[in-house]
Amino acid sequence: MSSSQANNQYFSPMEMMAEAEKFALSKAKKSSSMTLSLAVMAGAFIGLAFLFYITVTTGSADAGWGLSRFAGGLAFSMGLILIVICGGELFTSSVLTSIAWANKQISLGKMLSTWAKVYFGNFIGAMLLLVIVSAAGLYQMDGGQWGLNALNIAQHKLHHTMVQAFALGILCNLLVCLAIWLTFSSANAMTKAAMTIMPVAMFVSSGFEHCVANMFMVPLGIVIQNFAPESFWQMTGTTAAQYADLNVMQFVTANLIPVTLGNIVGGAVLVGLANWCIYRRPQLKAASIATITTTTEITSVKENTMNNNIIVKDIMNTQPITLSAEMTTPKAIDHLLSNHAVSAPVTDIEGRLVGFFSAHDIMVELWCQDYIPTQGQKVVDLMARDVIAIDVNDKLVDVAEFLCIDKEQLFPTTSMGMATRFSTLSLEERAKSIKVSKPHVLPVLENGQMVGVVGRLEVLEAMRSIYGKPTEVVEDQKQTA
């Protein structure tokens, strides 16, 4: 691997912000079933990590308090590594969707519903693992010391004041989301995994509070306190009464609610929105690029028998690829190539149309520069700003005519309406002989906001019915006749 290729694996802070934006938006775009399934998986992963933590710290008193907890923290990092590499949905990292909300890519309701689905899924995953662990009787390992360690950890979590639990929740998710943020610096899986270890080890060894981890840890203590046999208490020299405060109500009010609120502040605000304010908000405030909010008026010049009820809204692509004005030219080219496209509309951070970028713009620029790319060049430097946009309610027949007929060549006249050229050819013959240069893709606006695009492919597909049934269907009917 060359040094340039190796360097390309690491992203600058600004590029990390772009990765974070994709990360945040991708979470909101997943279907409910996928979100819940991945959240259940993540809840189980965090529970497994806590099992590892309990095992590592049990019977380690001679190793020293700090070293024992540090070893446990390293073990617990397995949970976040599994989530990052396997793609689980963890509530404490899902709060980074606050970035997509700040970018106005999703609504507040969509953001909160995503959080709720992930939170519920994490809880289900933790409970499923708890059932399996309880059935396995892991609490009896090491003469019951494993279970006693779990009881003491769970009980300690319920002895914080509300303010302490809230503050510990903030500190915890500050580190968890920073760990996730570090993974945006590289595309390499091993590097991503390594990036998560130290922040997670710090939050665990320092006793910070993680709501999803607590969904497994405290209920585990409650189960041991209520269902452990008498032999367990005899082995450990303790009684169930010593852990009477381990109950559901105490867990929810003294720990889960304040810790969850703290996790939201630590992740959504101190990491997500803080980085957004540093890297993206200045671009929002910069109004150097004017938005395109007006459409080109298009009407047919001849009567036709085609269905006039089909409008652009019925045929447009509502999820087109778009480019950011601040995107570098190489990244824009990669984005076009990965989507098998030669052009795309350019939008600002709020999704408003500001220009259009095409392979033609790139090739002309390279020709002018003797095929030596300009360093640091961005999409805004090359994009066309005189963009032809159409309205969502324009008719299909008008769009079709606009794309293939040049009215100025078909009816050459002066501004006073005087003909500048005479021809003996019919209207149809003139239409076929003229050379038309029109865009292949037209952005679609609704009330000044871009809502999709219409290209020649969409128009052709909508007009296919004029020729009757698809060829394969007709041939199949002939064979079966």
Coordinates of C-alpha atoms in Angstrom, one line a residue:
M1 CA 0.0 0.0 0.0
S2 CA 1.4 3.4 -0.9
S3 CA 1.7 6.2 1.6
S4 CA -1.0 8.2 -0.1
Q5 CA -3.4 5.3 0.2
A6 CA -2.6 4.9 3.8
N7 CA -3.2 8.6 4.5
N8 CA -6.5 8.4 2.7
Q9 CA -7.7 6.0 5.5
Y10 CA -7.7 8.9 8.0
F11 CA -10.0 11.8 7.9
S12 CA -9.6 15.4 9.0
P13 CA -11.9 16.8 11.7
M14 CA -14.0 18.5 9.0
E15 CA -14.3 15.2 7.2
M16 CA -15.1 13.4 10.4
M17 CA -18.0 15.8 10.8
A18 CA -19.2 14.8 7.4
E19 CA -19.0 11.1 8.4
A20 CA -20.9 11.9 11.6
E21 CA -23.7 13.6 9.6
K22 CA -24.0 10.4 7.4
F23 CA -23.9 8.3 10.6
A24 CA -26.7 10.4 12.2
L25 CA -28.9 10.5 9.1
S26 CA -28.5 6.7 8.5
K27 CA -29.9 5.9 11.9
A28 CA -33.1 8.0 11.2
K29 CA -33.5 6.4 7.7
K30 CA -33.6 2.7 8.9
S31 CA -37.0 1.0 9.0
S32 CA -38.6 0.4 12.4
S33 CA -38.1 -3.3 12.2
M34 CA -34.4 -3.0 11.4
T35 CA -33.9 -0.4 14.1
L36 CA -35.6 -2.6 16.7
S37 CA -33.7 -5.7 15.7
L38 CA -30.3 -3.9 15.8
A39 CA -31.2 -2.3 19.1
V40 CA -32.0 -5.7 20.6
M41 CA -28.6 -6.9 19.4
A42 CA -26.8 -3.9 20.9
G43 CA -28.6 -4.4 24.3
A44 CA -27.4 -7.9 24.4
F45 CA -23.8 -6.9 23.4
I46 CA -23.6 -4.4 26.3
G47 CA -25.0 -7.0 28.7
L48 CA -22.3 -9.5 27.5
A49 CA -19.7 -6.8 28.1
F50 CA -20.9 -6.4 31.7
L51 CA -20.6 -10.1 32.3
F52 CA -17.0 -9.8 31.1
Y53 CA -16.5 -6.9 33.5
I54 CA -17.9 -8.8 36.5
T55 CA -15.8 -11.9 35.7
V56 CA -12.6 -9.8 35.4
T57 CA -13.1 -7.8 38.6
T58 CA -14.3 -10.7 40.8
G59 CA -11.7 -11.8 43.3
S60 CA -9.2 -9.1 42.2
A61 CA -8.9 -7.2 45.5
D62 CA -5.2 -8.0 45.8
A63 CA -4.6 -6.3 42.4
G64 CA -5.5 -2.9 43.7
W65 CA -8.7 -0.9 43.3
G66 CA -7.6 1.2 40.3
L67 CA -5.9 -1.6 38.3
S68 CA -8.8 -3.9 38.9
R69 CA -11.3 -1.4 37.6
F70 CA -9.1 -0.5 34.7
A71 CA -8.9 -4.2 33.7
G72 CA -12.7 -4.4 34.0
G73 CA -13.0 -1.3 31.8
L74 CA -10.8 -2.8 29.1
A75 CA -13.0 -5.9 29.2
F76 CA -16.2 -3.9 29.0
S77 CA -14.9 -2.1 25.8
M78 CA -15.8 -5.4 24.0
G79 CA -19.4 -4.3 24.0
L80 CA -18.9 -1.1 22.0
I81 CA -16.4 -2.8 19.7
L82 CA -19.1 -5.4 18.9
I83 CA -21.7 -2.6 18.3
V84 CA -19.4 -0.6 16.0
I85 CA -18.2 -3.5 13.9
C86 CA -21.5 -5.4 13.8
G87 CA -23.7 -2.4 13.3
G88 CA -25.9 -2.5 16.4
E89 CA -28.1 0.4 17.4
L90 CA -27.2 1.7 20.9
F91 CA -29.3 4.4 22.5
T92 CA -26.3 6.3 23.9
S93 CA -24.8 6.7 20.4
S94 CA -28.2 7.1 18.6
V95 CA -28.6 10.4 20.4
L96 CA -26.1 11.7 17.9
T97 CA -29.1 12.0 15.5
S98 CA -29.3 15.4 17.1
I99 CA -26.9 16.4 14.2
A100 CA -29.4 15.4 11.6
W101 CA -32.1 17.4 13.4
A102 CA -29.8 20.4 13.6
N103 CA -29.2 20.1 9.9
K104 CA -33.0 20.1 9.4
Q105 CA -32.8 16.7 7.7
I106 CA -35.2 15.1 10.2
S107 CA -37.9 16.5 12.4
L108 CA -37.8 16.7 16.2
G109 CA -40.6 14.0 16.2
K110 CA -38.5 11.7 14.0
M111 CA -35.5 12.1 16.2
L112 CA -37.4 11.3 19.4
S113 CA -39.2 8.3 17.8
T114 CA -35.8 6.9 16.7
W115 CA -34.5 7.3 20.3
A116 CA -37.6 5.6 21.7
K117 CA -37.3 2.6 19.4
V118 CA -33.6 2.1 20.1
Y119 CA -34.2 2.5 23.9
F120 CA -36.9 0.0 23.9
G121 CA -34.9 -2.4 21.7
N122 CA -31.9 -2.1 24.0
F123 CA -34.1 -3.0 27.0
I124 CA -35.5 -6.0 25.3
G125 CA -32.0 -7.2 24.4
A126 CA -30.8 -6.8 28.0
M127 CA -33.8 -8.7 29.3
L128 CA -33.3 -11.6 26.9
L129 CA -29.7 -11.9 28.0
L130 CA -30.7 -11.7 31.6
V131 CA -33.1 -14.6 31.3
I132 CA -30.3 -16.8 29.8
V133 CA -27.7 -15.7 32.4
S134 CA -30.2 -16.4 35.2
A135 CA -31.0 -19.8 33.9
A136 CA -27.3 -20.6 33.6
G137 CA -26.7 -19.7 37.3
L138 CA -23.6 -17.7 36.6
Y139 CA -24.0 -15.9 39.9
Q140 CA -22.8 -19.1 41.7
M141 CA -19.3 -19.0 40.1
D142 CA -16.3 -18.7 42.3
G143 CA -18.2 -19.9 45.3
G144 CA -20.9 -17.3 44.8
Q145 CA -18.3 -14.4 44.7
W146 CA -19.3 -13.6 41.1
G147 CA -22.9 -13.1 42.2
L148 CA -21.9 -11.1 45.3
N149 CA -19.8 -8.8 43.1
A150 CA -22.8 -8.3 40.8
L151 CA -25.0 -7.5 43.8
N152 CA -22.6 -4.9 45.2
I153 CA -22.2 -3.2 41.8
A154 CA -25.9 -3.1 41.3
Q155 CA -26.6 -1.8 44.8
H156 CA -23.9 0.9 44.5
K157 CA -25.7 2.2 41.4
L158 CA -28.8 2.9 43.4
H159 CA -27.0 5.0 46.1
H160 CA -26.4 8.1 44.0
T161 CA -28.4 11.2 44.5
M162 CA -30.4 12.4 41.5
V163 CA -27.9 15.1 40.7
Q164 CA -25.0 12.6 41.0
A165 CA -26.7 10.1 38.7
F166 CA -27.4 12.8 36.2
A167 CA -23.9 14.1 36.2
L168 CA -22.4 10.6 36.0
G169 CA -24.7 10.0 33.0
I170 CA -23.4 13.2 31.3
L171 CA -19.7 12.1 31.8
C172 CA -20.4 8.6 30.6
N173 CA -22.0 9.5 27.3
L174 CA -19.5 12.3 26.7
L175 CA -16.9 9.5 26.6
V176 CA -19.0 7.0 24.7
C177 CA -19.9 9.4 21.9
L178 CA -16.3 10.7 21.8
A179 CA -15.3 7.0 21.3
I180 CA -17.9 6.8 18.4
W181 CA -16.6 10.1 17.0
L182 CA -13.1 8.8 17.0
T183 CA -14.2 5.9 14.7
F184 CA -15.2 8.6 12.1
S185 CA -11.5 9.2 11.6
S186 CA -10.9 6.0 9.7
A187 CA -12.5 3.6 7.3
N188 CA -10.4 0.7 8.7
A189 CA -12.3 -1.8 11.0
M190 CA -9.4 -2.6 13.2
T191 CA -8.6 1.1 13.7
K192 CA -12.3 1.8 14.6
A193 CA -12.2 -1.0 17.2
A194 CA -9.0 0.3 18.7
M195 CA -10.3 3.8 18.9
T196 CA -13.2 2.8 21.3
I197 CA -11.1 1.1 23.9
M198 CA -9.6 3.9 26.0
P199 CA -12.7 6.2 26.3
V200 CA -14.8 3.2 27.3
A201 CA -12.2 1.9 29.7
M202 CA -12.1 5.4 31.4
F203 CA -15.9 5.7 31.8
V204 CA -16.3 2.2 33.2
S205 CA -13.3 2.3 35.6
S206 CA -14.3 5.8 36.8
G207 CA -17.8 4.6 37.7
F208 CA -19.7 6.8 35.2
E209 CA -23.3 5.7 34.5
H210 CA -24.6 4.2 31.2
C211 CA -28.3 3.7 31.0
V212 CA -28.2 0.6 28.7
A213 CA -25.5 -1.1 30.8
N214 CA -27.7 -0.4 33.9
M215 CA -30.7 -2.0 32.1
F216 CA -28.8 -5.3 32.4
M217 CA -26.7 -4.8 35.5
V218 CA -29.3 -3.6 38.1
P219 CA -32.0 -6.1 37.0
L220 CA -29.3 -8.8 37.3
G221 CA -28.8 -7.8 40.9
I222 CA -32.6 -7.7 41.5
V223 CA -32.9 -11.3 40.1
I224 CA -30.1 -12.6 42.3
Q225 CA -31.6 -10.9 45.4
N226 CA -35.0 -12.4 44.8
F227 CA -34.3 -15.8 43.3
A228 CA -30.9 -17.0 44.5
P229 CA -31.2 -20.2 46.6
E230 CA -30.3 -20.3 50.3
S231 CA -27.1 -22.1 49.5
F232 CA -25.9 -19.0 47.7
W233 CA -26.4 -16.8 50.7
Q234 CA -24.6 -19.4 52.9
M235 CA -21.6 -19.5 50.5
T236 CA -21.2 -15.8 50.5
G237 CA -22.0 -15.2 54.2
T238 CA -24.6 -12.6 53.4
T239 CA -28.4 -12.3 53.4
A240 CA -31.0 -11.2 50.9
A241 CA -32.1 -8.5 53.4
Q242 CA -28.8 -6.7 53.0
Y243 CA -29.8 -6.0 49.4
A244 CA -33.5 -5.2 50.0
D245 CA -33.1 -1.8 48.2
L246 CA -32.6 -3.6 44.9
N247 CA -36.1 -3.3 43.5
V248 CA -37.6 -2.0 40.3
M249 CA -39.0 1.2 41.6
Q250 CA -35.8 2.3 43.2
F251 CA -33.9 1.4 40.0
V252 CA -36.2 3.4 37.7
T253 CA -36.4 6.5 39.9
A254 CA -33.0 6.7 41.5
N255 CA -30.9 5.5 38.5
L256 CA -32.5 4.9 35.1
I257 CA -34.4 8.2 34.6
P258 CA -31.6 10.6 35.7
V259 CA -28.9 8.6 34.0
T260 CA -30.8 8.5 30.7
L261 CA -31.3 12.2 30.8
G262 CA -27.6 12.7 31.6
N263 CA -26.6 10.4 28.7
I264 CA -28.8 12.5 26.3
V265 CA -27.1 15.7 27.4
G266 CA -23.6 14.2 27.3
G267 CA -24.0 12.7 23.8
A268 CA -26.6 14.8 21.9
V269 CA -25.5 18.2 23.3
L270 CA -21.9 18.0 24.4
V271 CA -20.7 15.9 21.5
G272 CA -23.2 16.0 18.7
L273 CA -24.5 19.6 18.8
A274 CA -21.1 21.0 20.1
N275 CA -19.3 19.7 17.0
W276 CA -22.1 20.8 14.8
C277 CA -21.8 24.4 16.1
I278 CA -18.0 24.3 15.5
Y279 CA -18.0 22.8 12.0
R280 CA -21.4 23.2 10.4
R281 CA -23.2 26.2 11.9
P282 CA -20.8 28.7 10.4
Q283 CA -21.6 27.3 7.0
L284 CA -25.3 27.8 7.7
K285 CA -24.8 31.4 8.7
A286 CA -22.6 32.1 5.6
A287 CA -25.1 33.3 2.9
S288 CA -22.6 33.6 0.1
I289 CA -24.4 31.0 -2.1
A290 CA -27.9 32.2 -3.2
T291 CA -30.6 29.5 -3.2
I292 CA -32.6 28.7 -6.3
T293 CA -36.3 29.0 -5.5
T294 CA -37.9 29.9 -8.8
T295 CA -38.9 27.5 -11.6
T296 CA -38.9 27.7 -15.4
E297 CA -42.3 28.1 -16.9
I298 CA -42.9 25.4 -19.4
T299 CA -46.0 24.9 -21.6
S300 CA -46.7 22.9 -24.8
V301 CA -46.9 24.6 -28.2
K302 CA -49.3 22.0 -29.7
E303 CA -52.4 20.1 -28.7
N304 CA -52.0 16.4 -28.1
T305 CA -54.1 13.3 -27.1
M306 CA -51.7 12.2 -24.3
N307 CA -52.9 12.0 -20.7
N308 CA -52.7 15.5 -19.3
N309 CA -53.4 14.3 -15.7
I310 CA -49.8 13.0 -15.1
I311 CA -47.7 15.6 -13.3
V312 CA -44.1 15.8 -12.3
K313 CA -45.0 14.8 -8.7
D314 CA -46.2 11.4 -10.0
I315 CA -43.0 10.5 -11.8
M316 CA -40.1 12.3 -10.0
N317 CA -37.3 10.6 -8.1
T318 CA -37.9 11.7 -4.5
Q319 CA -34.5 10.5 -3.2
P320 CA -32.0 11.7 -5.7
I321 CA -28.3 11.8 -5.0
T322 CA -27.2 15.3 -4.0
L323 CA -23.9 17.0 -3.5
S324 CA -22.8 19.6 -0.9
A325 CA -21.4 22.9 -2.1
E326 CA -18.5 22.4 0.4
M327 CA -17.6 18.9 -0.8
T328 CA -14.2 18.5 -2.4
T329 CA -14.2 17.8 -6.1
P330 CA -12.5 14.3 -5.7
K331 CA -15.2 13.3 -3.2
A332 CA -17.9 14.6 -5.4
I333 CA -16.6 12.6 -8.3
D334 CA -16.4 9.5 -6.1
H335 CA -20.0 10.1 -5.0
L336 CA -21.2 10.3 -8.6
L337 CA -19.3 7.2 -9.7
S338 CA -20.5 5.1 -6.8
N339 CA -24.1 6.0 -7.8
H340 CA -23.5 5.5 -11.5
A341 CA -24.4 9.1 -12.2
V342 CA -22.8 11.9 -14.3
S343 CA -24.5 14.8 -12.6
A344 CA -26.4 15.8 -9.5
P345 CA -28.0 18.9 -7.9
V346 CA -26.1 20.7 -5.3
T347 CA -27.8 21.6 -2.0
D348 CA -27.0 23.6 1.0
I349 CA -27.1 22.3 4.6
E350 CA -30.9 22.8 4.7
G351 CA -31.5 20.9 1.5
R352 CA -32.2 24.0 -0.7
L353 CA -31.0 24.0 -4.3
V354 CA -28.0 26.1 -4.9
G355 CA -26.5 24.7 -8.1
F356 CA -25.9 21.8 -10.4
F357 CA -22.7 19.8 -10.8
S358 CA -21.9 17.5 -13.8
A359 CA -19.2 15.5 -15.4
H360 CA -19.1 18.2 -18.1
D361 CA -18.1 20.8 -15.6
I362 CA -15.2 18.6 -14.4
M363 CA -13.9 17.8 -17.9
V364 CA -14.0 21.4 -19.0
E365 CA -12.1 22.4 -15.9
L366 CA -9.5 19.7 -16.4
W367 CA -9.0 20.7 -20.0
C368 CA -8.5 24.4 -19.0
Q369 CA -6.0 23.3 -16.3
D370 CA -4.0 21.0 -18.7
Y371 CA -5.4 18.1 -16.7
I372 CA -3.6 19.2 -13.5
P373 CA -6.3 19.4 -10.8
T374 CA -6.5 22.5 -8.6
Q375 CA -5.7 21.7 -5.0
G376 CA -8.5 22.2 -2.5
Q377 CA -11.1 22.7 -5.2
K378 CA -14.7 22.3 -4.1
V379 CA -18.0 21.7 -5.8
V380 CA -19.0 25.4 -5.3
D381 CA -16.1 26.4 -7.5
L382 CA -17.3 24.4 -10.5
M383 CA -21.0 24.0 -10.2
A384 CA -23.5 25.8 -12.6
R385 CA -25.7 28.3 -10.9
D386 CA -28.0 29.1 -13.8
V387 CA -30.1 26.0 -13.0
I388 CA -33.3 25.1 -14.8
A389 CA -35.8 23.9 -12.2
I390 CA -39.4 22.8 -12.8
D391 CA -42.4 22.8 -10.6
V392 CA -43.8 19.8 -8.9
N393 CA -47.2 20.4 -10.6
D394 CA -45.9 20.7 -14.1
K395 CA -47.5 18.3 -16.6
L396 CA -45.6 15.3 -18.0
V397 CA -46.4 16.4 -21.6
D398 CA -45.0 19.8 -21.0
V399 CA -41.8 18.4 -19.5
A400 CA -41.4 15.9 -22.4
E401 CA -41.7 18.8 -24.9
F402 CA -39.3 21.0 -23.0
L403 CA -36.6 18.3 -23.1
C404 CA -36.8 17.6 -26.8
I405 CA -38.0 20.9 -28.5
D406 CA -36.3 24.2 -28.6
K407 CA -39.1 26.7 -29.2
E408 CA -36.6 29.5 -30.2
Q409 CA -35.3 27.3 -33.1
L410 CA -38.8 26.0 -33.9
F411 CA -40.3 29.5 -34.2
P412 CA -37.4 31.9 -34.9
T413 CA -38.7 35.4 -34.2
T414 CA -37.6 38.7 -33.0
S415 CA -38.7 40.3 -29.7
M416 CA -41.4 42.0 -31.7
G417 CA -42.7 38.7 -33.0
M418 CA -41.3 39.1 -36.6
A419 CA -40.1 35.8 -38.2
T420 CA -36.3 35.8 -38.8
R421 CA -36.2 32.7 -40.9
F422 CA -38.7 31.1 -43.3
S423 CA -38.9 27.5 -44.2
T424 CA -41.1 25.3 -46.4
L425 CA -40.7 22.4 -43.9
S426 CA -43.7 21.3 -41.8
L427 CA -43.7 21.9 -38.0
E428 CA -42.9 18.2 -37.4
E429 CA -40.1 18.2 -39.9
R430 CA -38.5 21.3 -38.4
A431 CA -38.8 19.7 -34.9
K432 CA -36.8 16.7 -36.1
S433 CA -34.1 18.7 -37.8
I434 CA -33.2 21.1 -35.0
K435 CA -30.4 20.3 -32.5
V436 CA -31.6 20.7 -28.9
S437 CA -29.3 21.1 -25.9
K438 CA -31.3 20.7 -22.7
P439 CA -30.4 19.3 -19.3
H440 CA -30.7 15.5 -18.8
V441 CA -31.8 16.0 -15.2
L442 CA -34.2 18.7 -13.9
P443 CA -34.5 19.6 -10.2
V444 CA -38.1 19.7 -9.0
L445 CA -39.2 22.5 -6.6
E446 CA -42.2 22.8 -4.4
N447 CA -42.8 26.1 -2.7
G448 CA -39.1 27.0 -3.3
Q449 CA -37.8 23.8 -1.7
M450 CA -36.2 21.0 -3.8
V451 CA -38.3 17.8 -3.4
G452 CA -36.8 15.6 -6.1
V453 CA -35.5 15.4 -9.7
V454 CA -36.9 14.3 -13.1
G455 CA -34.6 12.9 -15.8
R456 CA -35.2 11.7 -19.3
L457 CA -35.4 8.1 -17.9
E458 CA -38.3 9.0 -15.6
V459 CA -40.1 10.7 -18.6
L460 CA -39.4 7.8 -20.9
E461 CA -40.7 5.3 -18.3
A462 CA -43.9 7.4 -17.8
M463 CA -44.5 7.5 -21.6
R464 CA -43.9 3.8 -22.2
S465 CA -47.5 3.0 -21.8
I466 CA -48.3 4.8 -25.0
Y467 CA -46.8 1.9 -26.9
G468 CA -49.0 -0.7 -25.1
K469 CA -47.9 -3.5 -22.9
P470 CA -44.3 -4.3 -22.2
T471 CA -42.7 -6.5 -24.9
E472 CA -42.0 -9.5 -22.6
V473 CA -45.7 -9.6 -21.5
V474 CA -46.9 -9.5 -25.1
E475 CA -44.6 -12.3 -26.1
D476 CA -45.6 -14.5 -23.1
Q477 CA -49.2 -14.0 -24.0
K478 CA -48.5 -15.2 -27.6
Q479 CA -46.7 -18.3 -26.3
T480 CA -49.5 -19.2 -24.0
A481 CA -52.3 -18.6 -26.5

